[in-house]
Coordinates of C-alpha atoms and ligand atoms in Angstrom, one line a residue:
M1 CA 56.9 -1.9 -74.8
E2 CA 53.5 -1.3 -76.1
G3 CA 51.5 1.3 -74.2
K4 CA 48.9 -0.2 -71.9
T5 CA 47.3 2.7 -70.2
K6 CA 44.1 4.2 -71.7
R7 CA 44.4 7.9 -71.5
A8 CA 41.2 9.8 -71.3
S9 CA 42.5 12.9 -72.9
G10 CA 45.6 15.0 -73.5
R11 CA 48.5 14.5 -75.8
G12 CA 48.9 10.8 -75.0
L13 CA 52.0 10.4 -77.1
Y14 CA 54.1 12.6 -75.0
A15 CA 52.3 12.1 -71.8
E16 CA 54.6 12.3 -68.7
G17 CA 56.3 9.0 -68.0
D18 CA 55.0 7.5 -71.2
K19 CA 57.1 4.5 -72.0
N20 CA 56.9 5.0 -75.8
P21 CA 56.5 8.5 -77.2
H22 CA 56.3 6.9 -80.7
E23 CA 53.3 4.8 -80.1
H24 CA 50.1 5.1 -78.2
D25 CA 47.1 3.1 -77.3
G26 CA 43.6 4.4 -77.1
T27 CA 44.0 8.1 -76.9
V28 CA 40.5 9.7 -76.9
H29 CA 40.4 13.0 -78.7
E30 CA 38.2 15.9 -77.9
T31 CA 37.9 19.4 -79.2
T32 CA 35.1 21.9 -79.2
N33 CA 33.2 23.0 -82.2
P34 CA 30.2 25.0 -80.9
T35 CA 28.5 24.9 -84.3
G36 CA 28.5 21.1 -84.6
T37 CA 25.3 19.3 -84.0
K38 CA 26.4 15.7 -84.5
K39 CA 28.7 14.0 -82.0
L40 CA 31.9 12.2 -83.0
Y41 CA 33.9 10.0 -80.6
I42 CA 37.4 9.2 -81.9
E43 CA 40.1 7.0 -80.5
S44 CA 43.6 6.6 -81.9
Y45 CA 45.9 3.6 -81.6
G46 CA 49.5 3.0 -82.8
C47 CA 51.9 5.5 -84.2
Q48 CA 52.0 9.3 -84.2
M49 CA 50.9 9.4 -87.8
N50 CA 47.5 7.9 -86.7
F51 CA 47.2 10.6 -84.1
S52 CA 47.9 13.2 -86.7
D53 CA 45.5 11.6 -89.2
S54 CA 42.7 11.7 -86.6
E55 CA 43.2 15.5 -86.6
I56 CA 42.6 15.5 -90.4
V57 CA 39.5 13.3 -89.9
A58 CA 38.2 15.7 -87.3
S59 CA 38.7 18.6 -89.7
V60 CA 36.9 16.8 -92.6
L61 CA 34.0 15.8 -90.3
G62 CA 33.9 19.3 -88.6
K63 CA 32.8 20.6 -92.0
E64 CA 30.0 18.1 -91.9
G65 CA 28.7 19.4 -88.6
Y66 CA 30.5 17.0 -86.2
T67 CA 31.9 18.1 -82.9
T68 CA 34.0 15.7 -80.8
T69 CA 32.8 14.2 -77.5
Q70 CA 34.7 12.2 -74.8
N71 CA 31.6 10.1 -74.1
P72 CA 31.0 7.3 -76.6
E73 CA 27.5 6.7 -75.3
D74 CA 26.6 10.1 -76.6
A75 CA 28.1 9.7 -80.0
D76 CA 26.4 9.5 -83.3
L77 CA 29.6 8.3 -84.8
V78 CA 32.4 6.2 -83.1
L79 CA 35.7 6.0 -85.0
L80 CA 38.7 3.9 -84.1
N81 CA 41.9 4.9 -85.9
T82 CA 43.7 1.6 -85.8
C83 CA 47.1 0.0 -85.9
S84 CA 48.2 -3.3 -87.5
I85 CA 51.8 -3.3 -86.6
R86 CA 51.6 -6.3 -84.3
D87 CA 48.9 -8.8 -83.7
K88 CA 48.3 -7.5 -80.3
A89 CA 47.4 -4.1 -81.6
E90 CA 44.7 -5.6 -83.8
Q91 CA 43.3 -7.7 -80.8
T92 CA 43.0 -4.5 -78.8
V93 CA 41.0 -2.9 -81.6
R94 CA 38.7 -6.0 -81.8
N95 CA 38.0 -5.8 -78.1
R96 CA 37.2 -2.1 -78.3
L97 CA 34.8 -2.7 -81.3
N98 CA 33.0 -5.4 -79.2
H99 CA 32.8 -2.9 -76.4
F100 CA 31.3 -0.2 -78.7
N101 CA 28.9 -2.6 -80.2
G102 CA 27.5 -2.9 -76.6
H103 CA 26.7 0.8 -76.7
K104 CA 25.2 0.4 -80.1
R105 CA 22.7 -2.1 -78.9
K106 CA 21.4 0.6 -76.6
N107 CA 21.6 3.3 -79.2
P108 CA 21.0 1.7 -82.6
N109 CA 21.4 4.9 -84.5
M110 CA 25.1 5.0 -83.5
K111 CA 27.5 4.2 -86.4
I112 CA 30.9 2.6 -85.8
G113 CA 33.8 3.0 -88.1
V114 CA 37.3 1.7 -88.4
L115 CA 40.0 3.9 -89.9
G116 CA 43.7 3.5 -90.5
C117 CA 46.0 0.5 -91.0
M118 CA 43.7 -2.2 -89.8
A119 CA 40.9 -0.9 -92.0
E120 CA 43.3 -1.2 -94.9
R121 CA 44.6 -4.6 -94.0
V122 CA 41.4 -6.4 -93.1
K123 CA 39.2 -4.3 -95.4
G124 CA 35.5 -5.4 -95.7
K125 CA 36.0 -8.5 -93.5
L126 CA 35.3 -6.4 -90.4
L127 CA 32.0 -5.4 -92.0
D128 CA 30.8 -8.5 -93.7
E129 CA 32.1 -11.5 -91.7
E130 CA 32.6 -10.1 -88.3
K131 CA 29.8 -7.5 -88.4
L132 CA 31.6 -5.3 -86.1
V133 CA 31.4 -2.1 -88.0
D134 CA 29.4 0.1 -90.4
L135 CA 32.2 1.9 -92.0
V136 CA 35.8 1.0 -93.1
V137 CA 38.1 3.8 -94.3
G138 CA 41.7 3.4 -95.3
P139 CA 44.4 6.0 -94.5
D140 CA 44.2 7.6 -98.0
A141 CA 40.4 7.9 -98.2
Y142 CA 39.5 10.4 -95.4
R143 CA 38.4 13.0 -97.9
D144 CA 35.7 10.6 -98.9
L145 CA 34.2 10.4 -95.4
P146 CA 31.3 12.8 -96.2
N147 CA 30.2 10.6 -99.1
L148 CA 30.7 7.4 -97.1
L149 CA 28.5 8.8 -94.3
Q150 CA 25.8 9.6 -96.8
E151 CA 25.9 5.9 -97.9
L152 CA 25.4 5.0 -94.2
D153 CA 22.4 7.4 -94.0
G154 CA 20.9 5.5 -96.9
G155 CA 21.1 2.3 -94.8
R156 CA 24.1 0.9 -96.6
K157 CA 27.5 -0.1 -95.2
A158 CA 30.4 1.9 -96.6
V159 CA 34.0 1.0 -97.5
N160 CA 36.8 2.9 -99.1
V161 CA 40.3 1.5 -98.8
I162 CA 41.8 2.8 -102.0
L163 CA 45.4 3.8 -101.6
S164 CA 46.5 6.9 -103.4
K165 CA 49.7 8.0 -105.3
E166 CA 49.2 11.7 -104.4
E167 CA 47.2 12.1 -101.2
T168 CA 49.0 14.1 -98.6
Y169 CA 46.0 16.0 -97.2
D170 CA 48.3 19.1 -97.6
D171 CA 45.4 21.6 -97.9
I172 CA 43.4 20.3 -95.0
E173 CA 44.0 22.3 -91.8
P174 CA 44.1 19.7 -89.0
V175 CA 41.8 20.3 -86.0
R176 CA 44.2 20.0 -83.0
L177 CA 42.6 17.4 -80.8
G178 CA 43.0 17.1 -77.1
G179 CA 46.5 18.5 -77.2
N180 CA 48.2 20.6 -74.6
G181 CA 48.4 23.6 -76.9
V182 CA 52.2 23.4 -76.6
S183 CA 53.3 20.7 -79.0
A184 CA 51.8 19.6 -82.3
F185 CA 52.5 17.0 -85.1
V186 CA 53.0 18.0 -88.7
S187 CA 53.0 15.2 -91.3
I188 CA 55.6 15.5 -94.0
T189 CA 55.4 12.2 -95.8
R190 CA 52.9 9.3 -96.1
G191 CA 53.5 5.7 -96.8
C192 CA 56.8 3.8 -96.9
D193 CA 58.8 2.2 -99.7
N194 CA 61.4 0.5 -97.5
M195 CA 59.8 -2.9 -97.4
C196 CA 61.4 -4.2 -94.2
T197 CA 60.4 -7.8 -94.4
F198 CA 58.6 -7.9 -91.0
C199 CA 56.6 -4.7 -91.5
V200 CA 53.0 -4.3 -92.6
V201 CA 53.1 -0.5 -93.1
P202 CA 54.0 -0.5 -96.8
F203 CA 50.9 -2.6 -97.4
T204 CA 48.6 -0.6 -95.2
R205 CA 49.8 2.9 -95.9
G206 CA 51.0 2.5 -99.5
R207 CA 53.8 4.0 -101.5
E208 CA 55.8 6.9 -100.1
R209 CA 55.0 10.4 -101.1
S210 CA 56.1 13.7 -99.7
R211 CA 54.1 16.8 -98.9
N212 CA 54.6 20.2 -100.5
P213 CA 57.2 22.0 -98.3
Q214 CA 55.3 25.3 -98.6
T215 CA 52.2 23.8 -97.0
I216 CA 54.4 22.3 -94.2
V217 CA 56.0 25.7 -93.5
D218 CA 52.6 27.4 -93.6
E219 CA 51.2 24.9 -91.1
V220 CA 54.2 25.5 -88.8
L221 CA 53.8 29.3 -89.0
D222 CA 50.2 29.0 -88.2
L223 CA 51.0 26.8 -85.1
N224 CA 53.6 29.3 -84.1
E225 CA 51.1 32.2 -84.3
R226 CA 48.6 30.2 -82.2
G227 CA 51.2 29.9 -79.4
Y228 CA 52.5 26.4 -80.0
K229 CA 56.1 26.0 -78.9
E230 CA 57.1 22.7 -80.4
I231 CA 56.4 20.7 -83.6
T232 CA 57.3 17.2 -84.5
L233 CA 57.7 16.5 -88.3
L234 CA 56.2 13.1 -88.9
G235 CA 56.9 10.4 -91.4
Q236 CA 57.5 6.6 -91.4
N237 CA 61.0 7.5 -92.7
V238 CA 61.6 11.3 -92.5
D239 CA 65.1 11.0 -94.1
S240 CA 63.5 9.9 -97.3
Y241 CA 61.5 13.1 -97.6
L242 CA 61.8 14.3 -101.2
W243 CA 59.7 17.0 -102.9
Y244 CA 60.0 17.5 -106.6
G245 CA 56.6 18.9 -107.4
G246 CA 54.4 16.0 -106.3
G247 CA 54.2 12.3 -107.1
L248 CA 55.6 9.1 -105.6
K249 CA 59.2 9.0 -104.4
K250 CA 59.9 6.0 -106.6
D251 CA 59.0 8.1 -109.7
F252 CA 61.7 10.8 -108.9
D253 CA 64.0 9.5 -111.6
K254 CA 61.4 10.2 -114.2
A255 CA 61.0 13.9 -113.1
S256 CA 62.3 16.7 -115.4
D257 CA 65.8 18.1 -114.9
L258 CA 64.2 21.3 -113.6
A259 CA 62.1 19.5 -111.0
K260 CA 65.2 17.5 -110.0
A261 CA 67.4 20.6 -109.7
S262 CA 64.8 22.4 -107.4
S263 CA 64.0 19.3 -105.3
V264 CA 63.8 19.6 -101.6
H265 CA 65.4 16.9 -99.4
F266 CA 64.9 16.4 -95.6
A267 CA 67.9 18.5 -94.6
D268 CA 66.5 21.4 -96.8
L269 CA 63.1 21.0 -95.2
L270 CA 64.6 21.1 -91.7
S271 CA 66.4 24.3 -92.5
L272 CA 63.2 25.9 -94.0
V273 CA 61.2 25.0 -90.9
A274 CA 63.9 26.0 -88.4
E275 CA 64.3 29.4 -90.0
A276 CA 60.6 30.0 -90.4
A277 CA 60.0 29.5 -86.7
P278 CA 63.3 30.2 -84.9
K279 CA 61.6 30.3 -81.4
M280 CA 59.9 26.9 -81.8
R281 CA 61.5 23.6 -80.9
I282 CA 61.6 21.3 -84.0
R283 CA 61.5 17.5 -83.6
F284 CA 61.2 14.8 -86.2
S285 CA 60.3 11.1 -86.2
T286 CA 61.2 8.5 -87.5
S287 CA 64.8 8.5 -88.8
N288 CA 66.0 5.6 -90.8
P289 CA 69.6 4.5 -90.8
Q290 CA 69.7 3.5 -94.4
D291 CA 68.5 7.0 -95.6
M292 CA 69.9 9.4 -93.0
R293 CA 72.4 11.6 -94.7
D294 CA 75.2 13.7 -93.1
D295 CA 73.6 16.9 -94.3
V296 CA 70.7 16.2 -91.9
L297 CA 73.1 15.8 -89.0
E298 CA 74.9 19.0 -90.0
T299 CA 71.5 20.8 -90.2
I300 CA 70.6 19.6 -86.7
A301 CA 73.9 20.8 -85.4
K302 CA 73.5 24.2 -87.2
Y303 CA 70.2 25.2 -85.8
K304 CA 69.7 25.7 -82.1
N305 CA 66.0 25.2 -82.3
I306 CA 66.3 21.7 -83.9
C307 CA 66.3 19.3 -80.9
N308 CA 69.3 17.1 -80.3
Y309 CA 67.4 13.9 -80.3
I310 CA 67.2 11.2 -83.0
H311 CA 64.9 8.2 -82.9
L312 CA 66.9 5.7 -85.0
P313 CA 65.4 2.2 -85.0
V314 CA 67.8 -0.6 -85.6
Q315 CA 65.7 -3.7 -85.0
S316 CA 68.7 -6.0 -84.5
G317 CA 72.4 -5.9 -83.8
S318 CA 73.2 -8.9 -86.1
S319 CA 74.2 -8.2 -89.7
R320 CA 72.7 -11.5 -90.8
I321 CA 69.3 -10.6 -89.3
L322 CA 69.4 -7.1 -90.6
E323 CA 69.9 -8.5 -94.1
L324 CA 67.0 -10.9 -93.6
M325 CA 64.9 -7.9 -92.4
N326 CA 66.0 -6.0 -95.6
R327 CA 67.0 -3.0 -93.5
G328 CA 69.5 -1.8 -96.1
H329 CA 72.5 -1.5 -93.8
N330 CA 74.6 -3.8 -91.6
R331 CA 75.9 -3.6 -88.1
E332 CA 79.1 -1.8 -89.1
E333 CA 77.3 0.8 -91.2
Y334 CA 74.9 1.5 -88.3
K335 CA 77.8 1.9 -85.9
S336 CA 79.5 4.3 -88.3
L337 CA 76.3 6.4 -88.5
I338 CA 76.2 6.5 -84.7
E339 CA 79.8 7.7 -84.7
R340 CA 79.0 10.4 -87.1
I341 CA 76.0 11.5 -85.0
N342 CA 78.2 11.7 -81.9
R343 CA 80.9 13.6 -83.8
I344 CA 78.7 16.1 -85.6
I345 CA 76.1 16.6 -82.8
P346 CA 77.9 16.0 -79.6
G347 CA 75.5 15.1 -76.8
C348 CA 72.7 14.1 -79.1
A349 CA 70.3 11.6 -77.5
I350 CA 69.6 8.6 -79.6
S351 CA 66.8 6.0 -79.1
H352 CA 66.0 2.8 -80.9
D353 CA 63.3 0.3 -81.8
M354 CA 64.4 -3.4 -81.4
I355 CA 62.7 -6.6 -82.3
S356 CA 63.6 -9.9 -80.5
G357 CA 63.0 -13.3 -82.0
F358 CA 62.9 -12.6 -85.7
P359 CA 62.8 -15.8 -87.7
T360 CA 66.1 -17.8 -87.5
E361 CA 67.5 -15.5 -84.7
T362 CA 70.1 -17.5 -82.8
E363 CA 71.5 -16.8 -79.3
E364 CA 74.6 -15.4 -81.1
D365 CA 72.4 -13.0 -83.1
H366 CA 70.7 -12.0 -79.9
E367 CA 74.1 -11.4 -78.2
Q368 CA 75.0 -9.1 -81.1
T369 CA 71.9 -7.1 -80.3
L370 CA 72.9 -6.8 -76.7
S371 CA 76.4 -5.8 -77.6
L372 CA 75.3 -3.2 -80.0
M373 CA 73.2 -1.7 -77.3
E374 CA 76.2 -1.7 -74.9
H375 CA 78.2 0.0 -77.7
V376 CA 75.6 2.8 -78.4
R377 CA 74.2 3.2 -74.8
Y378 CA 70.9 4.5 -76.1
H379 CA 69.0 7.0 -74.1
F380 CA 65.6 5.4 -74.7
G381 CA 64.3 2.3 -76.4
Y382 CA 61.1 0.8 -77.7
M383 CA 61.3 -2.9 -77.7
F384 CA 59.0 -5.6 -79.1
F385 CA 59.0 -9.3 -79.8
Y386 CA 58.5 -10.4 -83.3
S387 CA 54.9 -10.7 -84.4
E388 CA 54.3 -12.3 -87.8
R389 CA 52.1 -10.1 -90.0
P390 CA 50.1 -11.6 -92.9
N391 CA 51.4 -11.0 -96.4
T392 CA 54.7 -9.6 -95.4
Y393 CA 57.8 -11.1 -97.0
A394 CA 58.8 -12.7 -93.6
A395 CA 55.3 -14.3 -93.3
R396 CA 55.5 -15.7 -96.8
K397 CA 59.1 -16.8 -96.9
L398 CA 60.4 -17.3 -93.4
E399 CA 59.1 -19.7 -90.7
D400 CA 58.2 -18.0 -87.4
D401 CA 60.4 -20.5 -85.7
I402 CA 61.5 -18.8 -82.5
P403 CA 59.3 -20.1 -79.6
L404 CA 57.3 -17.4 -77.8
D405 CA 59.1 -18.1 -74.5
V406 CA 62.5 -17.5 -76.2
K407 CA 61.3 -14.3 -77.9
K408 CA 60.0 -13.1 -74.5
R409 CA 63.2 -14.0 -72.6
R410 CA 65.3 -12.2 -75.2
L411 CA 63.0 -9.2 -75.0
T412 CA 63.3 -9.1 -71.2
E413 CA 67.1 -9.1 -71.6
I414 CA 67.0 -6.3 -74.1
I415 CA 64.7 -4.3 -71.8
Q416 CA 67.0 -4.9 -68.9
V417 CA 70.0 -3.5 -70.8
Q418 CA 68.0 -0.5 -72.0
N419 CA 66.8 0.3 -68.4
K420 CA 70.4 0.2 -67.2
H421 CA 71.4 2.6 -70.0
S422 CA 68.4 4.9 -69.6
L423 CA 69.2 5.1 -65.8
G424 CA 72.9 5.7 -66.5
R425 CA 72.3 8.4 -69.0
H426 CA 70.0 10.2 -66.6
Q427 CA 72.4 9.8 -63.7
E428 CA 75.0 11.6 -65.8
M429 CA 72.6 14.5 -66.0
I430 CA 72.4 15.0 -62.2
G431 CA 73.9 18.4 -61.2
H432 CA 73.4 19.8 -64.7
T433 CA 70.9 22.4 -65.7
F434 CA 68.7 22.0 -68.8
E435 CA 66.2 24.2 -70.6
V436 CA 62.8 22.5 -70.2
L437 CA 59.6 23.2 -72.2
V438 CA 56.7 22.8 -69.8
E439 CA 54.0 20.5 -71.1
G440 CA 51.6 20.0 -68.2
T441 CA 50.9 19.2 -64.6
S442 CA 52.6 16.2 -63.2
K443 CA 50.4 13.1 -62.7
K444 CA 51.7 12.6 -59.2
S445 CA 51.1 16.2 -57.8
D446 CA 49.2 19.3 -58.8
E447 CA 52.1 21.3 -57.3
Q448 CA 54.5 19.9 -59.9
L449 CA 54.9 20.4 -63.6
F450 CA 56.5 18.2 -66.2
G451 CA 58.3 19.0 -69.4
R452 CA 61.1 17.8 -71.7
T453 CA 64.7 18.7 -72.3
D454 CA 65.9 19.3 -75.8
Q455 CA 67.2 15.7 -75.6
N456 CA 63.7 14.4 -74.9
S457 CA 64.1 13.4 -71.3
V458 CA 61.0 14.0 -69.1
V459 CA 61.7 16.4 -66.2
V460 CA 59.4 16.9 -63.1
F461 CA 59.8 19.9 -60.8
D462 CA 57.9 22.2 -58.4
K463 CA 55.8 24.5 -60.5
G464 CA 56.5 28.0 -58.9
S465 CA 55.0 30.5 -61.3
F466 CA 55.5 28.5 -64.5
K467 CA 52.7 27.1 -66.7
P468 CA 52.5 24.8 -69.8
G469 CA 54.2 26.4 -72.8
D470 CA 56.8 28.2 -70.7
F471 CA 60.5 27.5 -71.1
C472 CA 62.4 27.3 -67.8
H473 CA 65.8 26.1 -66.6
V474 CA 65.8 23.1 -64.3
K475 CA 68.8 21.8 -62.3
I476 CA 68.6 18.0 -62.0
E477 CA 68.8 16.5 -58.5
R478 CA 67.5 13.0 -58.8
C479 CA 66.4 10.5 -61.4
T480 CA 64.8 7.3 -62.4
A481 CA 65.3 5.5 -65.7
A482 CA 62.2 7.2 -67.0
T483 CA 62.2 10.7 -65.3
L484 CA 64.5 13.4 -64.2
I485 CA 63.6 15.3 -61.0
G486 CA 64.9 18.8 -60.3
S487 CA 64.4 22.4 -59.3
V488 CA 63.9 25.6 -61.4
V489 CA 67.0 27.8 -61.3
E490 CA 68.0 31.1 -62.9
P491 CA 69.5 30.6 -66.4
S492 CA 73.3 30.7 -66.1
Ligands
SAH501 N1 59.3 3.7 -89.7 C1 58.3 3.5 -88.7 C2 58.3 2.2 -88.1 C3 56.9 1.9 -87.8 S1 56.7 0.5 -86.9 C4 58.2 4.6 -87.7 O1 57.9 5.7 -88.0 O2 58.5 4.4 -86.5 C5 57.4 0.9 -85.3 C6 58.2 -0.2 -84.8 O3 57.4 -1.4 -84.6 C7 59.3 -0.7 -85.8 O4 60.4 0.1 -85.7 C8 59.6 -2.1 -85.2 O5 60.5 -2.1 -84.2 C9 58.3 -2.5 -84.7 N2 57.6 -3.5 -85.5 C10 57.2 -3.4 -86.8 N3 56.7 -4.5 -87.3 C11 56.8 -5.4 -86.3 C12 56.5 -6.8 -86.2 N4 56.0 -7.5 -87.2 N5 56.7 -7.4 -85.0 C13 57.3 -6.8 -84.0 N6 57.6 -5.5 -84.0 C14 57.4 -4.8 -85.2
F3S502 FE1 58.1 -0.4 -91.7 FE2 60.6 -0.4 -92.4 FE3 59.0 1.4 -93.4 S1 59.8 -0.7 -90.3 S2 57.4 1.7 -91.8 S3 58.9 -0.8 -93.8 S4 61.1 1.8 -92.7

């Protein structure tokens, strides 16, 4: 489900008990830059990529003398890094913009800007018709922020929503915002070429391009040196990573034979990163069933430091709906991939994204979704009801014909099945001992810490002498569907 809590700070994405580590809602970022004179307040909504992009933005603006603040009333510049994935995400942003316009009435020098997917989708409308913002910047235009801010200083409004064929921000060193100093995101691709018929991302983030692997490894090594213990490689579809010297993924066929022969696929990148930082935990998100190759599974199995956890959205258990969604695979092919994961990486945790009420979905299709869930027994799930997005194929060609109450009822049933499986998976872990990377202090008690297992389960335990960034071994004693509870033991 969509996150509801507004977190004041911290690594919202992986916060303890967070329902959805793949999405977040209103994380406020703060870092310190003692040399900065101007104050930036930045909030991120939506996927991890937005969180990661906000770190690029903070880096670009840091060079312009901005330091981040947690107090919007103090800010010279308020930025919202936005999400368009469902209508509700955009409503949330509109509400926040109205809220910040309240501050602006008291402090007319304050500038308000919208970044990210909603900036790209709605473009100048937020500025001209709705008069909610001064600045609109799409996901590929963050390097232009200094120029755009100058435009604002000249009393003009500023917009840049040009999507790029090359931009990967690979030379920009992100400013790590509000994190726990333990875990960081590293972007590896931008955009998406998959064109799932319900999805707005290909329109808001443009065509898919991969980042130079050398800059990825350099960033990981730098994080390692600075004491980080875990990285998550990020892309809309990491399995589709393909470096052949730059350019769009779709132009790979036109590359020279030499470029093709020396190209780097996702499995190669995983090995490079795992070997460069053997003591760090390596995670990745999001995997895509139509592009995930067995060499990726073999690489996960080969390296101890690559976590045994795959977020593998499926969206529906019905082959008919999968076809209408243009997912590029059917139910049987997905089941066969799950079998290969279970065989090649025994014990690997798998999570999903699921959508209820896609156009034309019948009760039978819905039953197929529930039965696929029973078959896989996912460890975690992120579940939504269908929200029609303007300009997508589904919006243009398919009628949004499932009544809201039916979408919601089916979603509730999907969530109930998932809760049963999450609890069951956790119950099976009771009595077992897991290595846990400590991320922070438990929300419920200062005397307890929380961290994650390799398989991505949240574990809470008495802190003893441990601190964030430590690895410890925890024997599981109790659980809920969301959390494991245990005690630190000596490694066996
Ligand atoms: N590949 C991406 C997917 C981004 S969208 C990734 O990195 O996760 C995240 C999830 O939102 C999708 O997997 C899908 O389950 C859901 N979603 C996307 N568009 C949607 C829509 N129009 N209505 C409801 N849910 C949607
Ligand atoms: Fe969206 Fe499908 Fe890409 S869900 S982000 S078009 S893989």
